[in-house]
Short mmCIF file of C-alpha atoms in Angstrom, two decimals:
data_model
loop_
_atom_site.label_atom_id
_atom_site.label_comp_id
_atom_site.label_asym_id
_atom_site.label_seq_id
_atom_site.Cartn_x
_atom_site.Cartn_y
_atom_site.Cartn_z
CA ASP A 1 -2.73 -56.06 10.82
CA ALA A 2 -3.54 -58.07 13.72
CA LYS A 3 -1.92 -61.55 14.10
CA THR A 4 -4.21 -62.85 16.84
CA THR A 5 -7.45 -64.75 16.90
CA GLN A 6 -9.86 -64.74 20.04
CA PRO A 7 -13.23 -65.96 20.87
CA THR A 8 -15.90 -63.34 20.23
CA SER A 9 -17.47 -63.49 23.69
CA MET A 10 -17.19 -65.28 26.91
CA ASP A 11 -19.21 -65.29 30.30
CA CYS A 12 -17.84 -65.86 33.65
CA ALA A 13 -19.46 -66.13 37.08
CA GLU A 14 -18.40 -63.36 39.61
CA GLY A 15 -15.57 -64.57 41.88
CA ARG A 16 -14.46 -67.12 39.57
CA ALA A 17 -11.38 -67.23 37.53
CA ALA A 18 -11.77 -65.90 33.94
CA ASN A 19 -9.53 -67.57 31.35
CA LEU A 20 -9.33 -65.84 28.02
CA PRO A 21 -7.50 -67.62 25.18
CA CYS A 22 -5.73 -66.05 22.25
CA ASN A 23 -4.02 -67.78 19.31
CA HIS A 24 -0.98 -66.11 17.60
CA SER A 25 0.42 -68.91 15.53
CA THR A 26 2.60 -66.67 13.22
CA ILE A 27 4.28 -64.85 15.99
CA SER A 28 8.00 -64.15 15.55
CA GLY A 29 10.68 -64.86 18.02
CA ASN A 30 11.13 -61.35 19.23
CA GLU A 31 7.61 -60.19 19.31
CA TYR A 32 5.84 -59.76 22.51
CA VAL A 33 2.22 -60.64 23.49
CA TYR A 34 0.18 -57.79 25.09
CA TRP A 35 -3.21 -57.62 26.63
CA TYR A 36 -5.47 -54.62 26.89
CA ARG A 37 -9.09 -54.21 27.80
CA GLN A 38 -11.58 -51.60 26.88
CA ILE A 39 -14.69 -50.66 28.80
CA HIS A 40 -17.35 -49.04 26.67
CA SER A 41 -16.49 -45.60 25.48
CA GLN A 42 -13.22 -45.48 27.12
CA GLY A 43 -9.53 -45.72 25.87
CA PRO A 44 -7.95 -49.25 26.26
CA GLN A 45 -6.17 -50.14 29.59
CA TYR A 46 -3.10 -51.96 29.70
CA ILE A 47 -3.17 -55.31 31.53
CA ILE A 48 -0.01 -57.27 31.11
CA HIS A 49 2.55 -58.38 28.39
CA GLY A 50 5.19 -61.13 27.94
CA LEU A 51 7.66 -62.64 25.58
CA LYS A 52 7.96 -66.39 26.53
CA ASN A 53 7.74 -66.63 30.34
CA ASN A 54 4.62 -66.63 32.35
CA GLU A 55 3.86 -63.18 33.91
CA THR A 56 1.98 -62.12 36.77
CA ASN A 57 1.03 -58.67 38.07
CA GLU A 58 -1.68 -57.13 40.34
CA MET A 59 -4.37 -57.46 37.64
CA ALA A 60 -3.76 -60.61 35.89
CA SER A 61 -1.67 -63.61 34.92
CA LEU A 62 -0.41 -64.35 31.35
CA ILE A 63 0.48 -67.96 30.47
CA ILE A 64 2.33 -68.42 27.16
CA THR A 65 2.67 -71.83 25.77
CA GLU A 66 6.21 -73.17 25.09
CA ASP A 67 5.85 -72.84 21.32
CA ARG A 68 4.60 -69.33 21.92
CA LYS A 69 1.56 -69.99 19.45
CA SER A 70 -1.01 -69.21 21.92
CA SER A 71 -1.60 -67.58 25.37
CA THR A 72 -4.07 -67.26 28.11
CA LEU A 73 -4.96 -64.27 30.06
CA ILE A 74 -6.32 -65.20 33.56
CA LEU A 75 -8.29 -62.84 35.77
CA PRO A 76 -8.10 -64.83 39.08
CA HIS A 77 -11.28 -63.46 40.82
CA ALA A 78 -13.56 -61.78 38.27
CA THR A 79 -15.62 -58.80 39.50
CA LEU A 80 -18.48 -57.13 37.67
CA ARG A 81 -16.02 -54.31 36.96
CA ASP A 82 -13.97 -56.61 34.66
CA THR A 83 -16.84 -56.69 32.12
CA ALA A 84 -15.06 -55.28 29.10
CA VAL A 85 -13.57 -56.26 25.73
CA TYR A 86 -10.25 -57.87 25.93
CA TYR A 87 -7.72 -57.55 23.25
CA CYS A 88 -4.70 -59.76 22.72
CA ILE A 89 -2.01 -58.04 20.58
CA VAL A 90 1.12 -59.25 19.09
CA ARG A 91 3.29 -56.02 18.84
CA VAL A 92 5.08 -55.66 15.44
CA GLY A 93 8.79 -56.04 16.00
CA THR A 94 10.09 -53.28 13.78
CA GLY A 95 7.61 -50.42 13.94
CA ASN A 96 6.33 -50.71 17.56
CA GLN A 97 2.80 -50.67 16.35
CA PHE A 98 -0.08 -52.28 18.26
CA TYR A 99 -2.64 -53.65 15.93
CA PHE A 100 -5.92 -54.58 17.54
CA GLY A 101 -8.07 -57.67 16.43
CA THR A 102 -11.58 -58.13 17.35
CA GLY A 103 -11.09 -58.98 20.79
CA THR A 104 -13.20 -61.00 23.34
CA SER A 105 -16.27 -59.35 24.99
CA LEU A 106 -16.20 -60.82 28.54
CA THR A 107 -19.29 -60.61 30.70
CA VAL A 108 -18.99 -61.16 34.33
CA ILE A 109 -22.33 -62.33 35.66
CA PRO A 110 -23.40 -61.89 39.33
CA GLY B 1 0.66 -46.42 35.02
CA ALA B 2 1.55 -43.34 32.92
CA VAL B 3 -1.12 -40.93 31.99
CA VAL B 4 -2.21 -39.86 28.46
CA SER B 5 -4.67 -37.09 28.22
CA GLN B 6 -6.95 -36.30 25.22
CA HIS B 7 -8.69 -33.03 24.59
CA PRO B 8 -11.49 -32.55 24.02
CA SER B 9 -13.36 -35.53 25.22
CA TRP B 10 -16.10 -34.87 22.78
CA VAL B 11 -16.76 -32.32 19.94
CA ILE B 12 -19.56 -31.48 17.57
CA CYS B 13 -18.85 -29.71 14.41
CA LYS B 14 -20.43 -28.57 11.27
CA SER B 15 -19.71 -30.35 7.98
CA GLY B 16 -16.83 -28.73 6.05
CA THR B 17 -15.06 -27.34 9.11
CA SER B 18 -11.92 -28.60 10.71
CA VAL B 19 -11.35 -30.18 14.16
CA LYS B 20 -8.11 -30.46 16.10
CA ILE B 21 -7.64 -33.21 18.77
CA GLU B 22 -4.74 -32.92 21.23
CA CYS B 23 -3.00 -35.83 22.95
CA ARG B 24 -0.45 -35.22 25.80
CA SER B 25 1.69 -37.50 27.74
CA LEU B 26 1.54 -36.02 31.31
CA ASP B 27 4.33 -37.68 33.07
CA PHE B 28 6.74 -39.15 30.39
CA GLN B 29 8.23 -38.25 27.17
CA ALA B 30 6.58 -40.12 24.30
CA THR B 31 8.93 -40.54 21.36
CA THR B 32 6.09 -42.46 19.46
CA MET B 33 2.43 -41.76 19.35
CA PHE B 34 -0.27 -43.60 17.70
CA TRP B 35 -3.73 -42.46 16.42
CA TYR B 36 -6.65 -44.90 16.21
CA ARG B 37 -10.33 -44.69 14.98
CA GLN B 38 -13.00 -46.78 16.36
CA PHE B 39 -16.61 -47.06 14.91
CA PRO B 40 -19.48 -48.38 16.94
CA LYS B 41 -19.23 -52.02 18.04
CA GLN B 42 -15.87 -52.32 16.10
CA SER B 43 -12.28 -52.75 17.14
CA LEU B 44 -9.76 -50.06 17.13
CA MET B 45 -8.17 -49.19 13.69
CA LEU B 46 -4.68 -47.85 13.57
CA MET B 47 -4.62 -44.66 11.48
CA ALA B 48 -1.14 -43.52 11.81
CA THR B 49 2.24 -43.70 13.81
CA SER B 50 4.02 -40.49 14.54
CA ASN B 51 7.59 -40.01 15.87
CA GLU B 52 8.58 -36.78 17.52
CA GLY B 53 10.03 -34.38 14.93
CA SER B 54 9.27 -36.35 11.88
CA LYS B 55 6.47 -37.08 9.52
CA ALA B 56 3.77 -39.31 10.55
CA THR B 57 3.45 -42.73 8.86
CA TYR B 58 -0.03 -43.46 7.76
CA GLU B 59 -1.62 -46.90 7.41
CA GLN B 60 -3.02 -48.06 4.02
CA GLY B 61 -6.24 -46.33 3.08
CA VAL B 62 -5.86 -43.40 5.40
CA GLU B 63 -5.73 -40.14 3.67
CA LYS B 64 -2.83 -38.14 5.05
CA ASP B 65 -4.11 -34.71 3.72
CA LYS B 66 -7.42 -35.19 5.61
CA PHE B 67 -5.96 -36.41 8.90
CA LEU B 68 -3.14 -34.05 9.60
CA ILE B 69 -0.77 -35.28 12.42
CA ASN B 70 1.79 -33.20 14.12
CA HIS B 71 4.17 -34.43 16.81
CA ALA B 72 6.01 -31.31 17.50
CA SER B 73 7.21 -32.19 21.05
CA LEU B 74 7.82 -35.21 23.23
CA THR B 75 4.65 -34.68 25.00
CA LEU B 76 2.16 -33.45 22.45
CA SER B 77 0.69 -34.88 19.31
CA THR B 78 -2.31 -33.33 17.41
CA LEU B 79 -4.65 -34.80 14.91
CA THR B 80 -6.57 -32.38 12.72
CA VAL B 81 -9.62 -33.75 10.81
CA THR B 82 -9.90 -31.33 7.78
CA SER B 83 -13.17 -30.66 6.03
CA ALA B 84 -14.96 -33.00 8.21
CA HIS B 85 -17.98 -34.80 6.87
CA PRO B 86 -20.50 -36.91 8.62
CA GLU B 87 -18.82 -40.21 7.73
CA ASP B 88 -15.86 -38.90 9.79
CA SER B 89 -17.92 -39.11 12.99
CA SER B 90 -16.16 -41.56 15.20
CA PHE B 91 -14.16 -42.31 18.25
CA TYR B 92 -10.65 -41.16 17.99
CA ILE B 93 -7.99 -42.48 20.37
CA CYS B 94 -4.42 -41.78 20.80
CA SER B 95 -1.68 -43.71 22.65
CA ALA B 96 1.85 -42.94 23.58
CA LEU B 97 5.00 -44.90 23.91
CA GLU B 98 7.96 -44.01 25.94
CA GLY B 99 11.31 -44.46 24.16
CA HIS B 100 12.49 -48.18 24.23
CA GLN B 101 10.83 -51.14 22.82
CA ASN B 102 8.81 -53.84 24.70
CA THR B 103 7.20 -51.40 27.16
CA GLU B 104 3.48 -50.82 27.10
CA ALA B 105 1.78 -48.01 25.23
CA PHE B 106 -0.70 -45.90 27.25
CA PHE B 107 -3.91 -44.68 25.85
CA GLY B 108 -5.84 -41.57 25.97
CA GLN B 109 -9.55 -41.60 27.05
CA GLY B 110 -10.66 -40.97 23.37
CA THR B 111 -12.41 -38.03 21.65
CA ARG B 112 -16.03 -38.46 20.37
CA LEU B 113 -16.34 -36.59 17.10
CA THR B 114 -19.73 -35.86 15.70
CA VAL B 115 -20.05 -34.17 12.47
CA VAL B 116 -23.46 -32.68 11.61
#
């Protein structure tokens, strides 16, 4: 079962940073936070994951609060192709499962 | 990233027949594979977790006799929808995990099943 809550939808202007929040207040000490996105009728695409330190890769940055109860995915310069549903997932520690919540539908506006 | 391939991308079958969907990890060995189902405008729902060489673990409410999962090798898992009915029409997605924990799972492109 998903352990995360996210806003249902967000808009972002093209070229601006998109900041997508996620709450995971019941996260356990050894559980990682993962972010995926899904463009319509495709399989989810991996973006980034982290445990407690902030992470950055070529796609995005992940900021995790010190208490680990929430995180923010940052797309530094949103493009129209970033329009998708973004899922924040807390990976279950024992069984390795990825349970998807409802996600945030991000629309990048020209 | 690693590549996970599903086949077929879409399939139409008659009610009462069975359909097999394949999921392959093309450039890594997948010790664990997951099968999901997604209805229109909804999120992905985990159906089952399969580990190579052992029986799949099904999520609560998923009928194991209807959704047969086989993970016979480290690069292939199959999902067979038996005696399909129109309510089984959905988007089925697999994902694969390479060995150790705390790595990312890679997803296939999905299979659109329509039962008529």
